[in-house]
Short mmCIF file of C-alpha atoms in Angstrom, two decimals:
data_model
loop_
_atom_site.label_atom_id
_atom_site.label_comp_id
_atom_site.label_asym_id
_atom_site.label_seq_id
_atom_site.Cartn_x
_atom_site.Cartn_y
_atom_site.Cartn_z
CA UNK A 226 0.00 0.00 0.00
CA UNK A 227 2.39 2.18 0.89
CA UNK A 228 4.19 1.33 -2.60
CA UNK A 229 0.74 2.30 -4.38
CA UNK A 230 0.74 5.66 -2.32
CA UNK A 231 4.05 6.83 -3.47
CA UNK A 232 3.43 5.73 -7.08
CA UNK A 233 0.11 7.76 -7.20
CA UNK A 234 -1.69 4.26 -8.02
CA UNK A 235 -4.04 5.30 -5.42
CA UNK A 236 -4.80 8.66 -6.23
CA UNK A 237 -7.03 9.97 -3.40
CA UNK A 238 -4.94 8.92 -0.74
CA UNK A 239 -1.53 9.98 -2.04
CA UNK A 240 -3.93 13.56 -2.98
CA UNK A 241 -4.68 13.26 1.22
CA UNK A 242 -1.42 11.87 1.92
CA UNK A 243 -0.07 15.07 0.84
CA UNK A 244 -2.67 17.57 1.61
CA UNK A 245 -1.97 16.63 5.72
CA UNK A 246 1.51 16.91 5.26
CA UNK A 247 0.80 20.75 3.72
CA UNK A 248 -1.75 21.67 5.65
CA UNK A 249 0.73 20.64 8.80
CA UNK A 250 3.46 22.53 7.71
CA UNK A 251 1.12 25.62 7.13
CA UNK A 252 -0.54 25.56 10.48
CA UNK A 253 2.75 24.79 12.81
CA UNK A 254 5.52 26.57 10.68
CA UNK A 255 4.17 29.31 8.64
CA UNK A 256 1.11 30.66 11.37
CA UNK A 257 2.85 29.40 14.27
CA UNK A 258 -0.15 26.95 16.06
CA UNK A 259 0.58 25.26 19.49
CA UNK A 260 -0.01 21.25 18.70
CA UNK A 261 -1.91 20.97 21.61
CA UNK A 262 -4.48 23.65 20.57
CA UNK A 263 -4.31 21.73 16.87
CA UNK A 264 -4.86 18.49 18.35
CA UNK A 265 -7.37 19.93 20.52
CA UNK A 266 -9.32 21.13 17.74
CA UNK A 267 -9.60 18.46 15.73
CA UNK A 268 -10.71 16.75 19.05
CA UNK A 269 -13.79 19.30 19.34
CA UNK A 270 -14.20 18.58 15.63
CA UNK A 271 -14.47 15.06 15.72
CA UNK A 272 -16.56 14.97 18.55
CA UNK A 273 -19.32 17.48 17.82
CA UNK A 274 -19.47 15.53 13.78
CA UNK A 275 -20.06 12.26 15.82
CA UNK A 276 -22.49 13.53 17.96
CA UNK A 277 -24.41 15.20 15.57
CA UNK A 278 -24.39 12.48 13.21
CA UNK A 279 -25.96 9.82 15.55
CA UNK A 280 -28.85 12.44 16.47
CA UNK A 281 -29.27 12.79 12.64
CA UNK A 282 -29.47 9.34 11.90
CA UNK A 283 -31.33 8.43 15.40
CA UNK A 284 -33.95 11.64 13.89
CA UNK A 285 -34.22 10.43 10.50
CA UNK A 286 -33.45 6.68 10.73
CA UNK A 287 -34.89 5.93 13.81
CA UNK A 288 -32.20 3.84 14.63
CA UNK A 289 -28.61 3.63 16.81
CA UNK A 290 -26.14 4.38 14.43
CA UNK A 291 -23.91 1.25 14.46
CA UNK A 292 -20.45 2.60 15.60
CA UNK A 293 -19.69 0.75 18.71
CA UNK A 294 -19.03 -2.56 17.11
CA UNK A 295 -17.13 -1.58 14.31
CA UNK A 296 -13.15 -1.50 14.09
CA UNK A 297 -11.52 1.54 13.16
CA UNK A 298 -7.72 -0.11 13.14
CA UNK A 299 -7.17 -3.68 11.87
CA UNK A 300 -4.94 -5.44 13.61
CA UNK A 301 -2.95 -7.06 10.76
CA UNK A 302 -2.63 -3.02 8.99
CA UNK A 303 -0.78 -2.02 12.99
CA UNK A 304 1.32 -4.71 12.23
CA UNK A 305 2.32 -4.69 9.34
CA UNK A 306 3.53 -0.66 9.41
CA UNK A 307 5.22 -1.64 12.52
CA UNK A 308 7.10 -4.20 10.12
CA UNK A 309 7.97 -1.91 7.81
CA UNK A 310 9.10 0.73 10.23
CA UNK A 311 10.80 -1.58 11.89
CA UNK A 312 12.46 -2.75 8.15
CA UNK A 313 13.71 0.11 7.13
CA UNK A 314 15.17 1.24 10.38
CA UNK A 315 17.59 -2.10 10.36
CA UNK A 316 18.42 -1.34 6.96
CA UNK A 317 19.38 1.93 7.27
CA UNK A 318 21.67 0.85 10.39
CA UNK A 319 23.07 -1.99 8.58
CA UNK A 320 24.05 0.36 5.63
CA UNK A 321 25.65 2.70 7.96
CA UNK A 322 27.66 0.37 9.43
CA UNK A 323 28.36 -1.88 6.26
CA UNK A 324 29.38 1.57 4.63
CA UNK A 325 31.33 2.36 8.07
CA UNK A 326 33.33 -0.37 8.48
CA UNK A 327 34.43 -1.60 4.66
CA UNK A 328 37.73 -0.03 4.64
CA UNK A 329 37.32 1.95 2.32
CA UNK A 330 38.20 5.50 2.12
CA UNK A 331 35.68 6.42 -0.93
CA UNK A 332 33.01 5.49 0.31
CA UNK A 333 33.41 6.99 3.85
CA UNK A 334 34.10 10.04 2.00
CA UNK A 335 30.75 10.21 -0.12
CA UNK A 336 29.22 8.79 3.70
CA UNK A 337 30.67 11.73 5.37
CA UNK A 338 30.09 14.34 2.79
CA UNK A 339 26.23 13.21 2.54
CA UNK A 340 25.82 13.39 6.60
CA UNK A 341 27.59 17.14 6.39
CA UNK A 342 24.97 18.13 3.96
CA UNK A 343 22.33 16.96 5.72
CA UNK A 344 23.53 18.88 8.88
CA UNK A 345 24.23 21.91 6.53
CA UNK A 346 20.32 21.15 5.54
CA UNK A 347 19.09 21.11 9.04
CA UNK A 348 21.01 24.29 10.45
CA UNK A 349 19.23 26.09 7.53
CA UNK A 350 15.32 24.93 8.28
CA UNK A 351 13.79 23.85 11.23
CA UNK A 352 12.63 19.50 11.40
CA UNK A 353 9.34 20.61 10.56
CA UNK A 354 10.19 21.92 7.32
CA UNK A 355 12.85 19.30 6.53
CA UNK A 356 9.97 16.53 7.08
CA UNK A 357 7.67 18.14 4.76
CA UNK A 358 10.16 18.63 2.14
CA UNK A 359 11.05 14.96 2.61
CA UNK A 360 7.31 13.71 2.25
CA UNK A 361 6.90 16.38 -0.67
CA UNK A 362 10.44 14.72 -2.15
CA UNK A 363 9.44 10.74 -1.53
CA UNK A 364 5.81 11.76 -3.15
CA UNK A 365 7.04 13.39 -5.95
CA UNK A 366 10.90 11.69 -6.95
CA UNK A 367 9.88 8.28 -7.06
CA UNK A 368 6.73 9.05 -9.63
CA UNK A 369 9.36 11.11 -11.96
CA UNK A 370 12.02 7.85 -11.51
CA UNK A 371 9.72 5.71 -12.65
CA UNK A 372 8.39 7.93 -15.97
CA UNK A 373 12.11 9.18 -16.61
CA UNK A 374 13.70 6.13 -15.49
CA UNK A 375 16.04 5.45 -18.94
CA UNK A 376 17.56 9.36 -18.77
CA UNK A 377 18.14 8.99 -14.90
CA UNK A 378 19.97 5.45 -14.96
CA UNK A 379 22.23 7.24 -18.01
CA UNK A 380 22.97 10.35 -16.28
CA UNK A 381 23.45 8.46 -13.15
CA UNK A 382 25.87 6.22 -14.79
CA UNK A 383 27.39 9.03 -16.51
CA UNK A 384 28.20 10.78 -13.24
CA UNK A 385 29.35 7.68 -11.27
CA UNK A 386 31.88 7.22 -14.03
CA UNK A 387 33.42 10.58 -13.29
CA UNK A 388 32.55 10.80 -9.64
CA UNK A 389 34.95 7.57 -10.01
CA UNK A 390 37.81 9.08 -12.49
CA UNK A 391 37.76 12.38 -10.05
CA UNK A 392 38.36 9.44 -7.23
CA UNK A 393 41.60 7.76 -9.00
CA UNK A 394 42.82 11.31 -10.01
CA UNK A 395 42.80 12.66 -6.31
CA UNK A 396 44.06 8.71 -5.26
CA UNK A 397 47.13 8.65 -8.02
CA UNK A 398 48.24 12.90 -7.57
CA UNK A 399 47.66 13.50 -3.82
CA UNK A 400 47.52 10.33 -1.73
CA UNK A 401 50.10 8.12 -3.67
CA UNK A 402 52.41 11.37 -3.50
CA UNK A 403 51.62 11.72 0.11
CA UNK A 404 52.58 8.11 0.82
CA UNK A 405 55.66 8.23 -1.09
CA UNK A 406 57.05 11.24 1.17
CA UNK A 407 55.93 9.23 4.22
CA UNK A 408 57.85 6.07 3.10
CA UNK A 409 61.20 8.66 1.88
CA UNK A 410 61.04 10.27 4.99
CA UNK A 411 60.74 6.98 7.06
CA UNK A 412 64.05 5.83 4.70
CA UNK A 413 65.95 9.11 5.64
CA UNK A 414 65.39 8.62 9.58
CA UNK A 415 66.47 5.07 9.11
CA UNK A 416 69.58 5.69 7.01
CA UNK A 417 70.39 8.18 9.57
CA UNK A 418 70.07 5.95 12.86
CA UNK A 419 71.88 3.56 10.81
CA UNK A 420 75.35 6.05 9.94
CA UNK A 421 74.38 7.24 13.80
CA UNK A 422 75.13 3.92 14.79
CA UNK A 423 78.17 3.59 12.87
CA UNK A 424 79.72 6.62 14.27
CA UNK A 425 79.01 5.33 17.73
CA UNK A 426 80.62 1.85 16.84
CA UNK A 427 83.87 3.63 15.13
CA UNK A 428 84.01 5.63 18.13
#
């Protein structure tokens, strides 16, 4: 379901899906509303509709509106976003430390540089704001993927290939060079304990 939502295959509730989030954002960022007062309200709202919808039907009916007995959450629907939340949290730890721990120093580069942008991101709007831009992004980017998929994957590829050639440059004219002056310098102390030790022996 939650595949359909993103993918617009269920139009009315990625429409609602997104209409929350905005309506959210507006209310607590851009007018500045307590949650409590929000929450409150919809409360009062909720209420007063279900009270005057079972006199309504009681007055027009005549008979008790049938709400007691039916089930608002399913079980198995609790469960099974639990799962998924659950999911994607071990994922994303198991990436982090896969990407961590590999040895690597490329990729804890691009791992580094994409955690400093995202603290860049979040010193420049408040979590609010950086959660509605990330429903707004995963209800938008993965709809345009999927029609422009062919021109992404090239251009992807395109800039992987010299994401990786900008790699080998900065590898072959900066760290090799670096570890070449390590290992000469290294060579020069030991050739001079070495004629130190000479001395001391002629002496």
């Amino acid at each position: 379901m939650v595949g359909d939502v993103i993918l617009w295959r269920r139009p009315l509730w990625s429409a609602l899906v997104v209409t929350v989030a905005t309506a959210t954002w507006v209310l607590f960022d851009v007018y500045k509303f307590n949650f409590v007062t929000v929450v409150a309200w919809i409360g009062m709202a909720v209420v007063t509709s279900l009270y005057l919808y079972g006199h309504l039907v009681r007055l027009f009916r005549k008979e008790e509106p049938d709400l007691m007995d039916r089930q608002f959450v399913r079980e198995e629907r609790v469960v099974e976003a639990a799962r998924s939340v659950g999911s994607g949290i071990e994922l994303a730890a198991r990436c982090l430390v896969r990407m961590s721990t590999n040895g690597d120093w490329r990729v804890l580069t691009h791992l580094v540089v994409e955690l400093g942008f995202l603290a860049y991101l979040g010193s420049l709007v408040d979590f609010l704001t950086l959660v509605y831009l990330g429903v707004v992004m995963a209800m938008t980017l993965p709809l345009a993927y999927k029609k422009n998929e062919r021109k992404i994957l090239n251009a992807a590829v395109e800039a992987q290939t010299k994401g990786m050639q900008f790699l080998y440059m900065v590898d072959e004219k900066v760290v090799r060079r670096l570890k070449g002056k390590v290992v000469a310098v290294a060579s020069m102390n030991e050739d001079n304990h070495s004629k130190d030790q000479k001395e001391e022996k002629v002496e």
